[in-house]
mmCIF file of C-alpha atoms in Angstrom:
data_model
loop_
_atom_site.group_PDB
_atom_site.id
_atom_site.type_symbol
_atom_site.label_atom_id
_atom_site.label_comp_id
_atom_site.label_asym_id
_atom_site.label_seq_id
_atom_site.Cartn_x
_atom_site.Cartn_y
_atom_site.Cartn_z
ATOM 1 C CA MET A 6 90.852 106.383 69.729
ATOM 2 C CA PRO A 7 86.920 106.792 69.492
ATOM 3 C CA PHE A 8 84.847 105.970 72.556
ATOM 4 C CA LEU A 9 83.088 102.622 72.249
ATOM 5 C CA GLY A 10 80.796 102.957 75.409
ATOM 6 C CA GLN A 11 77.023 103.595 75.225
ATOM 7 C CA ASP A 12 77.172 106.552 77.183
ATOM 8 C CA TRP A 13 79.968 109.109 76.892
ATOM 9 C CA ARG A 14 79.790 109.697 80.653
ATOM 10 C CA SER A 15 80.294 106.120 81.637
ATOM 11 C CA PRO A 16 83.851 104.675 82.089
ATOM 12 C CA GLY A 17 83.366 102.301 79.127
ATOM 13 C CA TRP A 18 83.782 98.575 79.010
ATOM 14 C CA SER A 19 86.369 96.283 80.733
ATOM 15 C CA TRP A 20 88.404 94.052 78.667
ATOM 16 C CA ILE A 21 90.565 90.915 79.501
ATOM 17 C CA LYS A 22 93.304 89.241 77.219
ATOM 18 C CA THR A 23 92.677 85.774 76.358
ATOM 19 C CA GLU A 24 94.458 83.120 74.035
ATOM 20 C CA ASP A 25 91.608 84.056 71.409
ATOM 21 C CA GLY A 26 92.221 87.745 71.724
ATOM 22 C CA TRP A 27 90.718 90.432 73.690
ATOM 23 C CA LYS A 28 87.184 89.767 75.164
ATOM 24 C CA ARG A 29 84.903 91.924 77.011
ATOM 25 C CA ILE A 30 84.242 91.287 80.860
ATOM 26 C CA GLU A 31 80.544 90.563 81.264
ATOM 27 C CA PHE A 32 79.606 91.689 84.757
ATOM 28 C CA TYR A 33 76.041 90.415 84.665
ATOM 29 C CA GLY A 34 76.086 86.591 85.214
ATOM 30 C CA ASN A 35 73.134 84.194 84.628
ATOM 31 C CA GLU A 36 72.032 84.500 88.104
ATOM 32 C CA LEU A 37 71.535 87.981 87.653
ATOM 33 C CA ARG A 38 69.456 87.351 84.381
ATOM 34 C CA ASP A 39 67.156 84.912 86.098
ATOM 35 C CA ASN A 40 66.675 87.166 88.722
ATOM 36 C CA ASN A 41 65.264 89.993 86.460
ATOM 37 C CA ASN A 42 62.844 87.848 84.675
ATOM 38 C CA GLY A 43 60.350 90.116 86.263
ATOM 39 C CA ILE A 44 61.159 93.076 84.187
ATOM 40 C CA ASP A 45 58.804 93.004 81.426
ATOM 41 C CA LEU A 46 59.381 95.361 78.444
ATOM 42 C CA GLU A 47 55.777 94.710 76.991
ATOM 43 C CA GLU A 48 54.490 96.280 80.191
ATOM 44 C CA LEU A 49 56.462 99.333 79.623
ATOM 45 C CA CYS A 50 56.081 99.514 75.783
ATOM 46 C CA ASP A 51 52.235 98.778 75.455
ATOM 47 C CA GLU A 52 50.096 100.495 72.965
ATOM 48 C CA ASN A 53 48.761 102.910 75.489
ATOM 49 C CA LYS A 54 49.540 106.449 74.477
ATOM 50 C CA GLU A 55 49.995 107.671 78.025
ATOM 51 C CA ASN A 56 53.213 105.253 78.389
ATOM 52 C CA LEU A 57 56.215 107.483 77.623
ATOM 53 C CA PHE A 58 58.677 104.548 77.239
ATOM 54 C CA THR A 59 58.671 103.282 73.741
ATOM 55 C CA GLY A 60 61.260 101.539 71.548
ATOM 56 C CA ASN A 61 64.953 101.845 72.453
ATOM 57 C CA VAL A 62 63.953 103.867 75.684
ATOM 58 C CA CYS A 63 62.404 100.804 77.067
ATOM 59 C CA GLU A 64 65.552 98.784 76.557
ATOM 60 C CA VAL A 65 67.680 101.470 78.241
ATOM 61 C CA VAL A 66 65.266 101.525 81.202
ATOM 62 C CA ALA A 67 65.600 97.612 81.569
ATOM 63 C CA LYS A 68 69.204 97.889 81.385
ATOM 64 C CA LYS A 69 69.254 100.502 84.136
ATOM 65 C CA ARG A 70 66.935 98.513 86.367
ATOM 66 C CA LYS A 71 69.232 95.451 85.858
ATOM 67 C CA LYS A 72 72.471 97.603 86.647
ATOM 68 C CA ASP A 73 70.699 98.952 89.746
ATOM 69 C CA PHE A 74 69.553 95.688 90.923
ATOM 70 C CA TYR A 75 73.247 94.136 90.504
ATOM 71 C CA ASN A 76 74.798 97.019 92.312
ATOM 72 C CA ASN A 77 72.383 96.719 95.279
ATOM 73 C CA ASN A 78 72.763 93.048 95.713
ATOM 74 C CA THR A 79 76.672 92.549 95.168
ATOM 75 C CA LYS A 80 79.488 93.461 97.373
ATOM 76 C CA SER A 81 81.928 93.952 94.455
ATOM 77 C CA GLN A 82 81.584 94.282 90.730
ATOM 78 C CA PHE A 83 84.184 92.025 89.546
ATOM 79 C CA VAL A 84 86.429 89.331 91.465
ATOM 80 C CA TYR A 85 89.867 89.456 89.836
ATOM 81 C CA GLN A 86 92.023 86.091 89.412
ATOM 82 C CA GLU A 87 95.212 88.140 89.693
ATOM 83 C CA LYS A 88 95.813 89.253 93.364
ATOM 84 C CA TRP A 89 98.202 92.107 92.410
ATOM 85 C CA ILE A 90 98.149 95.727 91.302
ATOM 86 C CA TYR A 91 100.373 97.854 89.225
ATOM 87 C CA VAL A 92 101.327 101.143 91.103
ATOM 88 C CA GLN A 93 103.775 103.639 89.583
ATOM 89 C CA LYS A 94 104.108 106.584 92.044
ATOM 90 C CA GLY A 95 105.021 109.938 90.561
ATOM 91 C CA ALA A 96 104.130 109.179 86.957
ATOM 92 C CA GLN A 97 101.783 111.490 84.855
ATOM 93 C CA GLU A 98 99.753 108.465 83.836
ATOM 94 C CA ARG A 99 99.091 105.196 85.621
ATOM 95 C CA HIS A 100 98.558 101.731 84.046
ATOM 96 C CA GLY A 101 95.122 100.686 84.789
ATOM 97 C CA TYR A 102 92.526 102.186 87.391
ATOM 98 C CA CYS A 103 94.820 102.442 90.446
ATOM 99 C CA THR A 104 92.767 104.112 93.244
ATOM 100 C CA LEU A 105 92.530 103.154 96.918
ATOM 101 C CA GLY A 106 89.168 101.782 96.331
ATOM 102 C CA GLU A 107 90.271 99.576 93.279
ATOM 103 C CA ALA A 108 93.247 98.321 95.263
ATOM 104 C CA PHE A 109 90.878 97.070 97.986
ATOM 105 C CA ASN A 110 89.184 95.001 95.333
ATOM 106 C CA ARG A 111 92.055 93.853 93.363
ATOM 107 C CA LEU A 112 94.150 92.847 96.325
ATOM 108 C CA ASP A 113 91.004 90.861 97.706
ATOM 109 C CA PHE A 114 90.949 92.542 101.212
ATOM 110 C CA SER A 115 87.564 90.634 101.745
ATOM 111 C CA SER A 116 89.152 87.360 101.715
ATOM 112 C CA ALA A 117 92.341 88.700 103.667
ATOM 113 C CA THR A 118 89.982 89.358 106.731
ATOM 114 C CA GLN A 119 89.623 85.724 107.069
ATOM 115 C CA ASP A 120 93.245 85.012 107.248
ATOM 116 C CA ILE A 121 94.668 85.416 110.810
ATOM 117 C CA GLN A 122 97.932 86.282 109.686
ATOM 118 C CA ARG A 123 96.594 89.328 107.437
ATOM 119 C CA PHE A 124 93.865 90.287 109.866
ATOM 120 C CA THR A 125 95.840 92.755 112.071
ATOM 121 C CA TYR A 126 97.341 94.500 108.998
ATOM 122 C CA VAL A 127 94.036 94.879 107.307
ATOM 123 C CA ALA A 128 92.534 96.096 110.520
ATOM 124 C CA LYS A 129 95.311 98.686 111.021
ATOM 125 C CA LEU A 130 95.006 99.955 107.605
ATOM 126 C CA LEU A 131 91.359 100.654 108.046
ATOM 127 C CA GLN A 132 92.254 102.599 111.173
ATOM 128 C CA LEU A 133 94.578 104.729 109.533
ATOM 129 C CA ILE A 134 92.142 105.486 106.703
ATOM 130 C CA ALA A 135 89.487 106.344 109.371
ATOM 131 C CA ARG A 136 91.777 108.716 110.976
ATOM 132 C CA SER A 137 92.775 110.755 107.958
ATOM 133 C CA GLN A 138 91.565 109.503 104.634
ATOM 134 C CA LEU A 139 87.702 109.439 104.854
ATOM 135 C CA PRO A 140 87.096 112.752 103.035
ATOM 136 C CA SER A 141 89.160 111.682 100.041
ATOM 137 C CA LEU A 142 87.246 108.286 99.548
ATOM 138 C CA SER A 143 85.350 108.073 96.432
ATOM 139 C CA GLY A 144 82.012 106.307 96.118
ATOM 140 C CA ALA A 145 83.648 103.117 95.070
ATOM 141 C CA ALA A 146 86.254 103.287 97.741
ATOM 142 C CA GLN A 147 83.580 103.959 100.462
ATOM 143 C CA LYS A 148 81.634 100.859 99.376
ATOM 144 C CA ASN A 149 84.633 98.473 99.443
ATOM 145 C CA TYR A 150 85.939 100.036 102.674
ATOM 146 C CA PHE A 151 82.704 99.377 104.683
ATOM 147 C CA ASN A 152 82.209 96.146 103.068
ATOM 148 C CA VAL A 153 85.574 95.052 104.331
ATOM 149 C CA LEU A 154 84.952 96.680 107.663
ATOM 150 C CA GLU A 155 81.616 94.620 108.117
ATOM 151 C CA LYS A 156 83.299 91.332 107.412
ATOM 152 C CA ILE A 157 85.922 92.162 110.157
ATOM 153 C CA VAL A 158 83.239 93.011 112.780
ATOM 154 C CA ARG A 159 81.249 89.798 111.771
ATOM 155 C CA LYS A 160 84.231 87.684 112.090
ATOM 156 C CA VAL A 161 85.193 89.126 115.808
ATOM 157 C CA LEU A 162 81.456 88.603 116.805
ATOM 158 C CA GLU A 163 81.604 85.102 115.475
ATOM 159 C CA ASP A 164 85.106 83.663 116.669
ATOM 160 C CA HIS A 165 85.985 86.519 119.255
ATOM 161 C CA HIS A 166 89.245 87.131 117.816
ATOM 162 C CA ASN A 167 91.015 90.405 118.814
ATOM 163 C CA PRO A 168 87.965 92.380 119.793
ATOM 164 C CA ARG A 169 90.110 94.923 121.387
ATOM 165 C CA LEU A 170 91.735 96.127 118.290
ATOM 166 C CA ILE A 171 88.380 96.432 116.407
ATOM 167 C CA LYS A 172 86.900 98.198 119.300
ATOM 168 C CA GLU A 173 89.760 100.967 118.827
ATOM 169 C CA LEU A 174 89.113 100.995 114.984
ATOM 170 C CA LEU A 175 85.474 101.554 115.335
ATOM 171 C CA GLN A 176 86.159 104.182 118.073
ATOM 172 C CA ASP A 177 88.229 106.245 115.782
ATOM 173 C CA LEU A 178 86.092 105.849 112.952
ATOM 174 C CA SER A 179 83.063 107.132 114.958
ATOM 175 C CA SER A 180 84.916 110.014 116.302
ATOM 176 C CA THR A 181 86.075 111.050 112.770
ATOM 177 C CA LEU A 182 82.569 110.731 111.437
ATOM 178 C CA CYS A 183 81.230 112.800 114.170
ATOM 179 C CA ILE A 184 83.604 115.565 113.518
ATOM 180 C CA LEU A 185 83.307 115.595 109.724
ATOM 181 C CA THR A 186 79.366 115.364 109.846
ATOM 182 C CA ARG A 187 78.549 117.773 112.577
ATOM 183 C CA GLY A 188 81.501 120.109 112.936
ATOM 184 C CA MET A 189 82.771 120.696 109.560
ATOM 185 C CA GLY A 190 79.680 120.475 107.414
ATOM 186 C CA LYS A 191 78.386 118.630 104.610
ATOM 187 C CA SER A 192 80.768 119.398 101.872
ATOM 188 C CA VAL A 193 83.706 117.507 103.389
ATOM 189 C CA LEU A 194 82.511 113.979 102.553
ATOM 190 C CA VAL A 195 81.948 112.675 99.353
ATOM 191 C CA GLY A 196 78.114 111.388 98.898
ATOM 192 C CA ASN A 197 74.890 112.296 100.552
ATOM 193 C CA ILE A 198 75.281 113.328 104.185
ATOM 194 C CA ASN A 199 72.304 111.016 105.005
ATOM 195 C CA ILE A 200 74.228 107.944 103.848
ATOM 196 C CA TRP A 201 77.105 108.896 106.243
ATOM 197 C CA VAL A 202 74.579 109.363 109.056
ATOM 198 C CA CYS A 203 73.291 105.895 108.518
ATOM 199 C CA ARG A 204 76.754 104.533 108.290
ATOM 200 C CA LEU A 205 77.480 106.212 111.730
ATOM 201 C CA GLU A 206 74.315 104.802 113.103
ATOM 202 C CA THR A 207 75.616 101.200 111.951
ATOM 203 C CA ILE A 208 78.952 101.877 113.476
ATOM 204 C CA LEU A 209 77.507 102.877 116.932
ATOM 205 C CA ASN A 210 75.426 99.478 116.689
ATOM 206 C CA TRP A 211 78.510 97.446 116.119
ATOM 207 C CA GLN A 212 80.277 99.180 119.176
ATOM 208 C CA GLN A 213 77.321 98.314 121.249
ATOM 209 C CA GLN A 214 77.578 94.428 120.050
ATOM 210 C CA LEU A 215 81.248 94.408 120.655
ATOM 211 C CA ASN A 216 80.644 95.908 124.231
ATOM 212 C CA ASN A 217 78.124 93.316 125.038
ATOM 213 C CA LEU A 218 80.456 90.595 123.768
ATOM 214 C CA GLN A 219 80.733 87.753 126.219
ATOM 215 C CA ILE A 220 83.612 85.320 125.571
ATOM 216 C CA PRO A 221 82.448 81.755 126.770
ATOM 217 C CA LYS A 222 84.853 80.159 129.146
ATOM 218 C CA GLN A 223 86.553 77.089 127.909
ATOM 219 C CA LEU A 224 85.712 73.993 129.590
ATOM 220 C CA SER A 225 88.716 71.465 129.357
ATOM 221 C CA ASN A 226 89.698 68.451 131.230
ATOM 222 C CA GLY A 227 93.218 68.609 129.536
ATOM 223 C CA MET A 228 96.222 70.598 130.660
ATOM 224 C CA THR A 229 95.695 74.187 131.011
ATOM 225 C CA LEU A 230 98.191 77.249 131.071
ATOM 226 C CA ARG A 231 98.776 77.011 134.785
ATOM 227 C CA ASP A 232 99.808 73.359 134.352
ATOM 228 C CA LEU A 233 102.779 74.359 132.339
ATOM 229 C CA PRO A 234 106.227 74.613 133.824
ATOM 230 C CA LEU A 235 107.300 78.050 135.135
ATOM 231 C CA ASP A 236 109.943 78.571 132.489
ATOM 232 C CA MET A 237 107.404 77.685 129.848
ATOM 233 C CA GLN A 238 105.156 80.173 131.138
ATOM 234 C CA ASN A 239 107.874 82.722 131.159
ATOM 235 C CA ASN A 240 108.839 82.167 127.604
ATOM 236 C CA ILE A 241 105.186 82.602 126.555
ATOM 237 C CA LEU A 242 104.979 86.032 127.922
ATOM 238 C CA TYR A 243 108.303 87.015 126.366
ATOM 239 C CA LYS A 244 106.783 86.210 122.871
ATOM 240 C CA PHE A 245 104.121 88.887 123.149
ATOM 241 C CA SER A 246 104.986 92.301 121.675
ATOM 242 C CA ASP A 247 101.727 94.113 123.037
ATOM 243 C CA ALA A 248 101.785 95.436 126.465
ATOM 244 C CA CYS A 249 98.020 95.197 126.974
ATOM 245 C CA ASP A 250 98.243 91.380 126.172
ATOM 246 C CA ILE A 251 101.043 91.039 128.746
ATOM 247 C CA ILE A 252 98.830 92.729 131.349
ATOM 248 C CA ASN A 253 95.645 90.848 130.602
ATOM 249 C CA LEU A 254 97.488 87.506 130.771
ATOM 250 C CA GLY A 255 98.978 88.503 134.069
ATOM 251 C CA GLN A 256 95.510 88.871 135.437
ATOM 252 C CA ALA A 257 94.630 85.196 134.818
ATOM 253 C CA THR A 258 96.718 83.574 137.848
ATOM 254 C CA PRO A 259 99.013 84.826 140.474
ATOM 255 C CA THR A 260 101.776 83.146 138.887
ATOM 256 C CA LEU A 261 101.446 84.784 135.621
ATOM 257 C CA HIS A 262 100.860 88.182 137.446
ATOM 258 C CA MET A 263 104.394 87.775 139.130
ATOM 259 C CA LEU A 264 105.907 86.824 135.712
ATOM 260 C CA SER A 265 104.270 89.847 134.071
ATOM 261 C CA GLU A 266 105.815 92.115 136.431
ATOM 262 C CA ASP A 267 109.445 90.867 135.719
ATOM 263 C CA ARG A 268 111.822 94.139 134.842
ATOM 264 C CA ARG A 269 113.558 91.895 132.327
ATOM 265 C CA LEU A 270 110.494 91.289 130.442
ATOM 266 C CA TRP A 271 109.555 94.944 130.133
ATOM 267 C CA LYS A 272 113.098 95.914 129.392
ATOM 268 C CA LYS A 273 112.852 93.522 126.287
ATOM 269 C CA LEU A 274 109.614 95.109 125.189
ATOM 270 C CA CYS A 275 111.061 98.502 125.286
ATOM 271 C CA GLN A 276 114.124 97.326 123.386
ATOM 272 C CA PHE A 277 111.774 95.875 120.772
ATOM 273 C CA HIS A 278 109.639 98.904 120.147
ATOM 274 C CA PHE A 279 112.150 101.752 120.686
ATOM 275 C CA ALA A 280 115.691 102.895 119.938
ATOM 276 C CA GLU A 281 118.476 103.181 122.588
ATOM 277 C CA LYS A 282 118.698 107.088 122.084
ATOM 278 C CA GLN A 283 115.068 107.238 122.992
ATOM 279 C CA PHE A 284 115.771 105.570 126.415
ATOM 280 C CA CYS A 285 118.392 108.346 127.308
ATOM 281 C CA ARG A 286 115.837 111.162 126.942
ATOM 282 C CA HIS A 287 113.100 109.701 129.171
ATOM 283 C CA LEU A 288 114.850 107.677 131.914
ATOM 284 C CA ILE A 289 112.563 106.758 134.758
ATOM 285 C CA LEU A 290 114.026 105.616 137.961
ATOM 286 C CA SER A 291 112.190 103.670 140.912
ATOM 287 C CA GLU A 292 112.779 104.301 144.501
ATOM 288 C CA ARG A 293 115.488 101.723 144.626
ATOM 289 C CA GLY A 294 117.520 103.746 141.772
ATOM 290 C CA HIS A 295 116.815 101.024 139.206
ATOM 291 C CA VAL A 296 115.154 101.879 135.820
ATOM 292 C CA ASP A 297 111.280 101.302 135.891
ATOM 293 C CA TRP A 298 110.956 99.618 132.390
ATOM 294 C CA LYS A 299 107.210 99.232 132.839
ATOM 295 C CA VAL A 300 106.486 102.709 133.345
ATOM 296 C CA MET A 301 109.033 103.781 130.774
ATOM 297 C CA TYR A 302 107.322 101.674 128.096
ATOM 298 C CA PHE A 303 104.126 103.594 128.721
ATOM 299 C CA THR A 304 105.970 106.812 128.626
ATOM 300 C CA LEU A 305 107.984 106.343 125.554
ATOM 301 C CA GLN A 306 104.844 105.235 123.606
ATOM 302 C CA LYS A 307 103.311 108.696 124.196
ATOM 303 C CA TYR A 308 106.279 110.205 122.255
ATOM 304 C CA TYR A 309 107.369 107.733 119.786
ATOM 305 C CA PRO A 310 105.484 105.220 117.349
ATOM 306 C CA LYS A 311 105.781 101.501 118.405
ATOM 307 C CA ARG A 312 107.393 99.042 116.063
ATOM 308 C CA GLU A 313 104.644 97.668 113.812
ATOM 309 C CA GLN A 314 104.628 93.661 113.606
ATOM 310 C CA TYR A 315 102.283 91.678 111.244
ATOM 311 C CA GLY A 316 102.051 88.008 110.358
ATOM 312 C CA ASP A 317 101.752 88.767 106.630
ATOM 313 C CA THR A 318 102.135 92.179 104.770
ATOM 314 C CA LEU A 319 101.742 93.503 101.254
ATOM 315 C CA HIS A 320 104.944 93.659 99.359
ATOM 316 C CA PHE A 321 106.066 96.168 96.572
ATOM 317 C CA CYS A 322 108.365 94.977 93.848
ATOM 318 C CA ARG A 323 110.672 97.832 93.019
ATOM 319 C CA HIS A 324 111.510 96.064 89.556
ATOM 320 C CA CYS A 325 107.950 95.523 88.352
ATOM 321 C CA SER A 326 106.226 98.382 90.322
ATOM 322 C CA ILE A 327 103.679 95.808 91.476
ATOM 323 C CA LEU A 328 101.827 95.725 94.860
ATOM 324 C CA PHE A 329 100.769 91.846 96.091
ATOM 325 C CA TRP A 330 100.538 89.676 98.972
ATOM 326 C CA LYS A 331 103.969 87.709 99.302
ATOM 327 C CA ASP A 332 102.320 84.357 99.187
ATOM 328 C CA SER A 333 100.203 85.058 96.102
ATOM 329 C CA GLY A 334 103.287 86.095 94.155
ATOM 330 C CA HIS A 335 103.297 88.171 90.946
ATOM 331 C CA PRO A 336 104.750 87.934 87.320
ATOM 332 C CA CYS A 337 108.198 89.316 88.086
ATOM 333 C CA THR A 338 110.791 89.574 85.383
ATOM 334 C CA ALA A 339 113.846 90.525 87.372
ATOM 335 C CA ASN A 340 116.870 88.125 87.751
ATOM 336 C CA ASP A 341 116.957 88.251 91.410
ATOM 337 C CA PRO A 342 113.180 88.971 92.552
ATOM 338 C CA ASP A 343 113.928 88.582 96.339
ATOM 339 C CA ASN A 344 116.109 91.469 96.263
ATOM 340 C CA CYS A 345 113.462 93.805 94.624
ATOM 341 C CA LEU A 346 110.868 93.115 97.387
ATOM 342 C CA VAL A 347 109.987 95.822 99.841
ATOM 343 C CA PRO A 348 107.555 95.213 102.786
ATOM 344 C CA VAL A 349 104.848 97.754 102.610
ATOM 345 C CA SER A 350 103.408 99.039 106.052
ATOM 346 C CA PRO A 351 99.714 100.345 106.125
ATOM 347 C CA GLN A 352 100.768 104.026 106.148
ATOM 348 C CA HIS A 353 103.031 103.282 103.068
ATOM 349 C CA PHE A 354 100.176 101.724 101.414
ATOM 350 C CA ILE A 355 97.944 104.788 101.795
ATOM 351 C CA ASP A 356 100.799 106.990 100.489
ATOM 352 C CA LEU A 357 101.264 105.030 97.381
ATOM 353 C CA PHE A 358 97.726 106.055 96.404
ATOM 354 C CA LYS A 359 98.052 109.497 97.055
ATOM 355 C CA PHE A 360 98.123 112.005 93.999
#
């Protein structure tokens, strides 16, 4: 099939199927055309012999200026209506353009950062990419990655939601960039080294803003946490799956501190994150001969990964080989779609796009 693009080095045009047939996707909207009214071909193609731009060359230059203007003033090239992507691992050919950078765009990770149930999942995914996948990111993937990261940081600065998780993410990202840019040389990362240095400066600036973040005290004349019955406060602590959250809440009042030191609470937390076989290898007894479950928890997390828990995750359909957000759905042709769904962890998501 002959190539239909204007430049053989470009990826060609993008097409979408409609009721009237296939139509080419227009990336440049009316707003873009209005903003480029200042590009005057007559100034480029005047009768002056010193002007080298004539005829078709002037049109090419104008198109390039429009393209550069669009790329510099937009966060993504195209917003897809379908919030799913086809991924077939192990095949020699893949349907569509299934790369990590394209997946960020197709699955609408930018909007996912505004969903409190998906927020932790997206942040964890960005953290794993920061630790091991930065050298493999293409230019488009880098752009999508840092756009999503910027939205996450802005959201935390605005609503003060989960700053500790984002601090850990930025710390891992800055540490990795320092090693890659200074220790391993310029050839490791894709793109100009100066761009990565600017990104590193931006990350350090975000870290400073988060460190200076002051959460305002809530002033309310109604019922507070300390006004709740003791059993209800204890039940709230049992709903937490993060040890740092339990410790921080225990610092609020003396009563909560007493409840946060309960051996049964830490035993439940150990049983939630780790297997029973792992307990036997690292038994830690207190002076009274009892198992110190709190110390045991922090010991176990050094050797074994904790159980991941997210409000909403991506799902993979084994029948259709489609990756999607569960509440968004996908066009499944299976007789029993629910039995074909597999939840996808952040690490599994990265593995799907490894060649």
